[in-house]
Structures are given as C-alpha cells and as structure tokens.
C-alpha cells in the first residue's frame, strides 16, 4: 500500500473517529480502529522519510502479521522488548510467521503508551511516529535506506481506566518468495525454488565450524572459510538455489543483494545425512 492508498483508507475511517465512543470498542470496531491507525502510521512514516529525502515504504501483509502478533503478545504477557521471553528476535518472528517471504534488513521499532480511551486514534498514531522520530535509534530504523517494506501492529486494552497501547513497526526488504518454505532439516543436495524480485546471493554458513574450508561449487580453484556460496540458476520465471552436499550439522542460510557487502541471516538449517 502506498502513502496515497493510506490516505484513502484514512478518509474512509474519518467518520468513525469523529465521535469516539465512551465505552470499550467491540471486536469489529477495534479492528476498524486498528486498520485506520495503520493507515496513519504508514502515512506519517512516509511523510517523515520524504522530509529526509528517503523513498517511501510499501505496506507489507507479511510484516504486518509479524508486527501485530508481537504487539498482542507483549500486551497479553506483560513484557516490552524486541525479543520474546523465549528469546525469539524480530527477524526470527518474521521468518516464523511469514515463512515464504525472503526478507533482508529486518528492523523493528516498538512503543508503549497510556492514555484515555476517547483519545482520537489518528492522534495516537501520529504521536507514535513522533515518538520514534524523537529517539535516535528508532529514527535510524525508520529512515533506513536499506528497507522497502513496512508492517505495523497495534494492540490495546483498558487497565484501571487507562488505555494501554502497544505499537510495533517492522521494516525490511522483501527480495522474493519461496515456492515452499525451506525445511528446518535438509538432506543435501537440495534445490530450493524461489521467485526473486532482485538478484540475490546466498551463502550456507557452517555455524559449528567457522574455520572449515569449502570448495566453491562453481570454481574448484577457489575455497571459502566457514561456509559455501550457493549457486542460483534461472528456471523459467523462477530461480533455483542449489544446496550442495555438506557434512551433517547446524548451518545458517544467509543472503545479500548481489554486489552488496555483508550477508544477513535468513534462517537456521540442520543438515542430516
């Protein structure tokens, strides 16, 4: 969804916000308020990025699912952290809840606030973005130039007469989708089918043996330390990521945009014989 689309959704929900109810919203009303707040959060995020000469972000359903799940979990279990009590990070949450999406540069902003239930949702949404922009770390995430998509989650409830609200913003760059999510356990050689929107390099990192040497699958005269690059071949409109035969153990699938520095973790994989 673009900023223009967000403005359209904002206009569609403006009538509902004109006269806020004095009682707790019903489930349907709460969902409508949340959709309206997401529209404003997207619009205000892209407004801030435009002011900083950054490109606008597209609303991603996959990132919204991860953001909403985290907002609801924090509110329900009473914690406030990027990591869950079990240690799940924002990137791992995106991987679990959107397993087909290939997402790089995952970033996350969170915020918790208290107010009155009659506070206008669009005002609350604007204040959330203002709060992120006033914090150096959150501002860097919001204005990052390596992200292209964004998702939002908002969860709230009344506590002792006050509206407690948790907001989550998940940013990232979705570079493609897997035809089927890669299994947690692989028995190479394997061929992983994907549709990539940009050229991506993949690398299989040997997390248990960071100093082990591997032959390059495309050029035997080249060796790599701590893992092996994966060959990507075109197959019609799709791409095949070839995982070569390696020793059993724990590995991590990494990815990066072709010709860019620094691989990023995509998912952990266990190789069996």
Coordinates of C-alpha atoms in Angstrom, one line a residue:
X1 CA 0.0 0.0 0.0
X2 CA 1.4 3.4 -0.9
X3 CA 1.1 6.6 1.0
X4 CA -1.8 7.7 -1.4
X5 CA -3.6 4.5 -0.6
X6 CA -3.1 5.1 3.1
X7 CA -4.7 8.5 2.8
X8 CA -7.7 6.9 1.1
X9 CA -8.1 4.5 4.0
X10 CA -7.7 7.4 6.4
X11 CA -10.6 9.2 4.7
X12 CA -12.7 6.1 4.8
X13 CA -12.4 5.8 8.5
X14 CA -12.5 9.5 9.4
X15 CA -16.3 9.4 10.1
X16 CA -15.8 6.7 12.7
X17 CA -13.2 8.8 14.5
X18 CA -15.4 11.9 14.5
X19 CA -17.4 10.8 17.6
X20 CA -15.4 8.3 19.7
X21 CA -17.3 6.0 21.9
X22 CA -17.1 6.3 25.7
X23 CA -17.2 2.5 26.1
X24 CA -14.7 -0.2 25.2
X25 CA -14.9 -1.0 21.5
X26 CA -16.4 -4.2 20.2
X27 CA -14.1 -6.6 18.3
X28 CA -15.2 -5.3 14.9
X29 CA -14.8 -1.7 16.0
X30 CA -11.4 -2.4 17.4
X31 CA -10.3 -4.0 14.1
X32 CA -11.6 -1.0 12.2
X33 CA -9.7 1.4 14.5
X34 CA -6.6 -0.6 14.1
X35 CA -6.8 -0.5 10.3
X36 CA -7.3 3.2 10.5
X37 CA -4.3 3.6 12.8
X38 CA -2.1 1.5 10.4
X39 CA -3.1 3.9 7.6
X40 CA -2.0 6.9 9.6
X41 CA 1.2 5.2 10.8
X42 CA 2.1 4.4 7.2
X43 CA 1.3 7.9 6.0
X44 CA 3.3 9.6 8.9
X45 CA 6.2 7.2 8.4
X46 CA 6.4 8.0 4.7
X47 CA 6.0 11.7 5.4
X48 CA 9.0 11.6 7.7
X49 CA 11.0 9.7 5.2
X50 CA 10.1 12.1 2.4
X51 CA 11.3 15.0 4.6
X52 CA 14.6 13.2 5.0
X53 CA 14.8 12.5 1.2
X54 CA 14.2 8.8 1.7
X55 CA 12.0 6.7 -0.6
X56 CA 8.5 5.8 0.6
X57 CA 7.7 2.3 2.0
X58 CA 5.1 -0.1 0.8
X59 CA 2.8 -1.8 3.4
X60 CA 3.5 -5.5 3.6
X61 CA 1.0 -8.0 4.8
X62 CA 3.7 -10.4 5.9
X63 CA 5.4 -7.7 8.0
X64 CA 2.0 -6.6 9.4
X65 CA 1.3 -10.2 10.6
X66 CA 4.6 -10.3 12.4
X67 CA 4.1 -6.8 13.9
X68 CA 0.6 -7.4 15.1
X69 CA 1.5 -10.8 16.6
X70 CA 4.3 -9.2 18.6
X71 CA 2.1 -6.3 19.8
X72 CA -0.6 -8.6 21.0
X73 CA 2.0 -10.9 22.7
X74 CA 3.7 -8.1 24.6
X75 CA 0.3 -6.8 25.8
X76 CA -1.0 -10.2 26.8
X77 CA 2.1 -11.3 28.6
X78 CA 3.2 -8.0 30.1
X79 CA 6.6 -7.6 28.6
X80 CA 8.2 -4.8 26.5
X81 CA 11.1 -6.0 24.4
X82 CA 12.2 -6.7 20.8
X83 CA 12.8 -10.3 21.9
X84 CA 10.1 -12.5 23.3
X85 CA 10.6 -14.1 26.7
X86 CA 11.7 -17.3 24.9
X87 CA 14.4 -15.3 23.0
X88 CA 12.8 -15.0 19.6
X89 CA 14.1 -12.0 17.8
X90 CA 12.2 -9.8 15.3
X91 CA 13.9 -11.4 12.3
X92 CA 13.1 -14.9 13.7
X93 CA 9.5 -13.8 14.2
X94 CA 9.2 -12.7 10.6
X95 CA 10.6 -16.0 9.5
X96 CA 8.2 -18.0 11.6
X97 CA 5.1 -16.0 10.7
X98 CA 5.9 -15.3 7.1
X99 CA 7.9 -18.4 6.2
X100 CA 7.7 -18.0 2.4
X101 CA 8.9 -14.4 2.4
X102 CA 12.6 -13.8 1.8
X103 CA 13.3 -10.7 3.9
X104 CA 16.6 -8.9 4.4
X105 CA 17.5 -5.9 6.7
X106 CA 14.8 -6.6 9.3
X107 CA 14.4 -3.7 11.7
X108 CA 11.9 -3.1 14.5
X109 CA 10.5 -0.2 16.5
X110 CA 8.2 -0.6 19.4
X111 CA 6.3 1.8 21.7
X112 CA 4.0 1.5 24.7
X113 CA 1.8 4.4 25.8
X114 CA -1.1 5.1 28.2
X115 CA -4.0 7.5 27.6
X116 CA -7.7 8.0 27.6
X117 CA -9.9 5.7 25.6
X118 CA -11.6 8.7 23.9
X119 CA -8.2 9.9 22.6
X120 CA -8.6 10.0 18.8
X121 CA -6.9 7.1 17.1
X122 CA -5.4 9.2 14.4
X123 CA -3.8 11.5 17.0
X124 CA -2.4 8.4 18.9
X125 CA -1.0 7.1 15.6
X126 CA 0.7 10.4 14.8
X127 CA 2.2 10.6 18.3
X128 CA 3.6 7.1 17.9
X129 CA 5.6 8.1 14.8
X130 CA 6.6 11.4 16.5
X131 CA 7.9 9.4 19.5
X132 CA 10.0 7.2 17.2
X133 CA 11.4 10.2 15.3
X134 CA 12.4 11.8 18.6
X135 CA 14.5 8.7 19.6
X136 CA 17.9 8.4 17.7
X137 CA 17.8 4.6 17.5
X138 CA 14.2 4.4 16.4
X139 CA 14.7 7.3 13.9
X140 CA 17.6 5.5 12.3
X141 CA 15.4 2.4 11.8
X142 CA 12.5 4.5 10.4
X143 CA 14.7 6.4 8.0
X144 CA 17.0 3.4 7.0
X145 CA 17.7 3.4 3.3
X146 CA 18.1 -0.4 3.0
X147 CA 14.4 -1.1 3.6
X148 CA 11.5 -1.0 1.1
X149 CA 8.5 -2.5 3.0
X150 CA 6.9 -1.9 6.4
X151 CA 4.3 -3.5 8.6
X152 CA 2.5 -2.2 11.7
X153 CA 0.8 -3.8 14.7
X154 CA -1.3 -2.1 17.4
X155 CA -2.8 -3.8 20.5
X156 CA -4.6 -2.0 23.3
X157 CA -6.8 -2.7 26.4
X158 CA -8.2 -0.8 29.3
X159 CA -6.2 -1.0 32.6
X160 CA -7.6 0.8 35.6
X161 CA -9.5 3.2 33.5
X162 CA -6.5 4.0 31.2
X163 CA -6.0 2.8 27.6
X164 CA -2.7 0.9 27.5
X165 CA -1.5 0.6 23.9
X166 CA 1.5 -1.2 22.3
X167 CA 2.6 -0.4 18.8
X168 CA 5.1 -2.2 16.6
X169 CA 6.7 -1.2 13.4
X170 CA 8.6 -3.9 11.4
X171 CA 10.7 -2.8 8.5
X172 CA 12.6 -4.8 5.9
X173 CA 13.4 -5.5 2.3
X174 CA 11.4 -8.4 0.8
X175 CA 13.5 -9.7 -2.1
X176 CA 11.4 -12.6 -3.1
X177 CA 9.3 -15.6 -2.0
X178 CA 10.0 -19.3 -1.7
X179 CA 7.8 -21.7 -3.6
X180 CA 7.8 -23.7 -0.4
X181 CA 9.4 -22.6 2.9
X182 CA 12.8 -24.3 3.2
X183 CA 12.6 -27.2 5.7
X184 CA 14.4 -26.8 9.0
X185 CA 16.1 -30.1 8.3
X186 CA 17.7 -30.7 4.9
X187 CA 19.3 -33.7 3.3
X188 CA 21.5 -32.2 0.6
X189 CA 21.9 -32.0 -2.2
X190 CA 18.7 -29.9 -2.3
X191 CA 17.1 -27.5 -4.8
X192 CA 15.2 -24.6 -3.3
X193 CA 12.8 -22.9 -5.7
X194 CA 12.1 -19.2 -5.3
X195 CA 10.8 -16.1 -7.2
X196 CA 13.3 -13.3 -6.7
X197 CA 12.4 -9.6 -7.4
X198 CA 16.1 -8.7 -7.4
X199 CA 19.4 -10.5 -7.8
X200 CA 20.4 -12.2 -4.5
X201 CA 23.5 -14.1 -3.4
X202 CA 23.0 -16.9 -1.0
X203 CA 25.6 -18.5 1.4
X204 CA 25.4 -21.5 3.6
X205 CA 27.3 -20.7 6.8
X206 CA 28.8 -23.5 8.9
X207 CA 28.0 -22.2 12.3
X208 CA 29.7 -25.1 14.1
X209 CA 32.9 -24.9 12.1
X210 CA 33.7 -21.3 11.3
X211 CA 37.3 -22.2 10.2
X212 CA 36.4 -25.1 8.0
X213 CA 37.3 -24.7 4.3
X214 CA 34.9 -25.3 1.4
X215 CA 35.4 -25.6 -2.3
X216 CA 33.5 -23.1 -4.4
X217 CA 30.8 -25.1 -6.2
X218 CA 31.3 -23.1 -9.4
X219 CA 35.1 -22.9 -9.3
X220 CA 37.1 -25.6 -7.6
X221 CA 40.2 -23.5 -7.6
X222 CA 38.5 -21.1 -5.1
X223 CA 38.0 -22.0 -1.4
X224 CA 35.9 -20.4 1.2
X225 CA 36.2 -20.4 5.0
X226 CA 33.3 -21.1 7.3
X227 CA 30.8 -22.0 4.6
X228 CA 30.0 -22.1 0.9
X229 CA 28.2 -19.8 -1.6
X230 CA 25.2 -21.3 -3.2
X231 CA 24.7 -21.5 -6.9
X232 CA 21.5 -19.8 -8.2
X233 CA 20.2 -20.8 -11.6
X234 CA 17.3 -19.5 -13.6
X235 CA 14.3 -21.8 -14.3
X236 CA 11.8 -20.0 -16.4
X237 CA 10.5 -17.1 -14.3
X238 CA 11.8 -18.7 -11.1
X239 CA 15.2 -19.3 -9.5
X240 CA 16.7 -22.5 -8.1
X241 CA 19.0 -22.1 -5.1
X242 CA 21.2 -25.2 -5.1
X243 CA 22.4 -26.5 -1.7
X244 CA 25.4 -28.8 -2.2
X245 CA 26.2 -31.9 -0.2
X246 CA 27.9 -30.9 3.1
X247 CA 28.6 -32.7 6.3
X248 CA 25.7 -33.1 8.8
X249 CA 25.5 -30.3 11.3
X250 CA 24.0 -26.9 12.0
X251 CA 24.1 -24.3 9.3
X252 CA 22.6 -20.8 8.7
X253 CA 21.3 -19.7 5.3
X254 CA 22.5 -16.2 4.5
X255 CA 21.5 -13.7 1.8
X256 CA 22.5 -10.4 0.4
X257 CA 21.8 -8.2 -2.6
X258 CA 24.3 -9.1 -5.4
X259 CA 27.3 -6.8 -5.3
X260 CA 26.5 -5.5 -1.8
X261 CA 28.7 -6.2 1.2
X262 CA 27.6 -8.2 4.2
X263 CA 25.4 -11.3 4.3
X264 CA 22.3 -11.4 6.5
X265 CA 20.8 -14.3 8.2
X266 CA 17.6 -15.8 6.6
X267 CA 17.1 -19.0 8.6
X268 CA 18.8 -21.7 10.6
X269 CA 19.1 -25.1 9.0
X270 CA 20.1 -28.6 10.3
X271 CA 21.7 -30.8 7.7
X272 CA 21.4 -34.6 8.1
X273 CA 22.9 -37.5 6.1

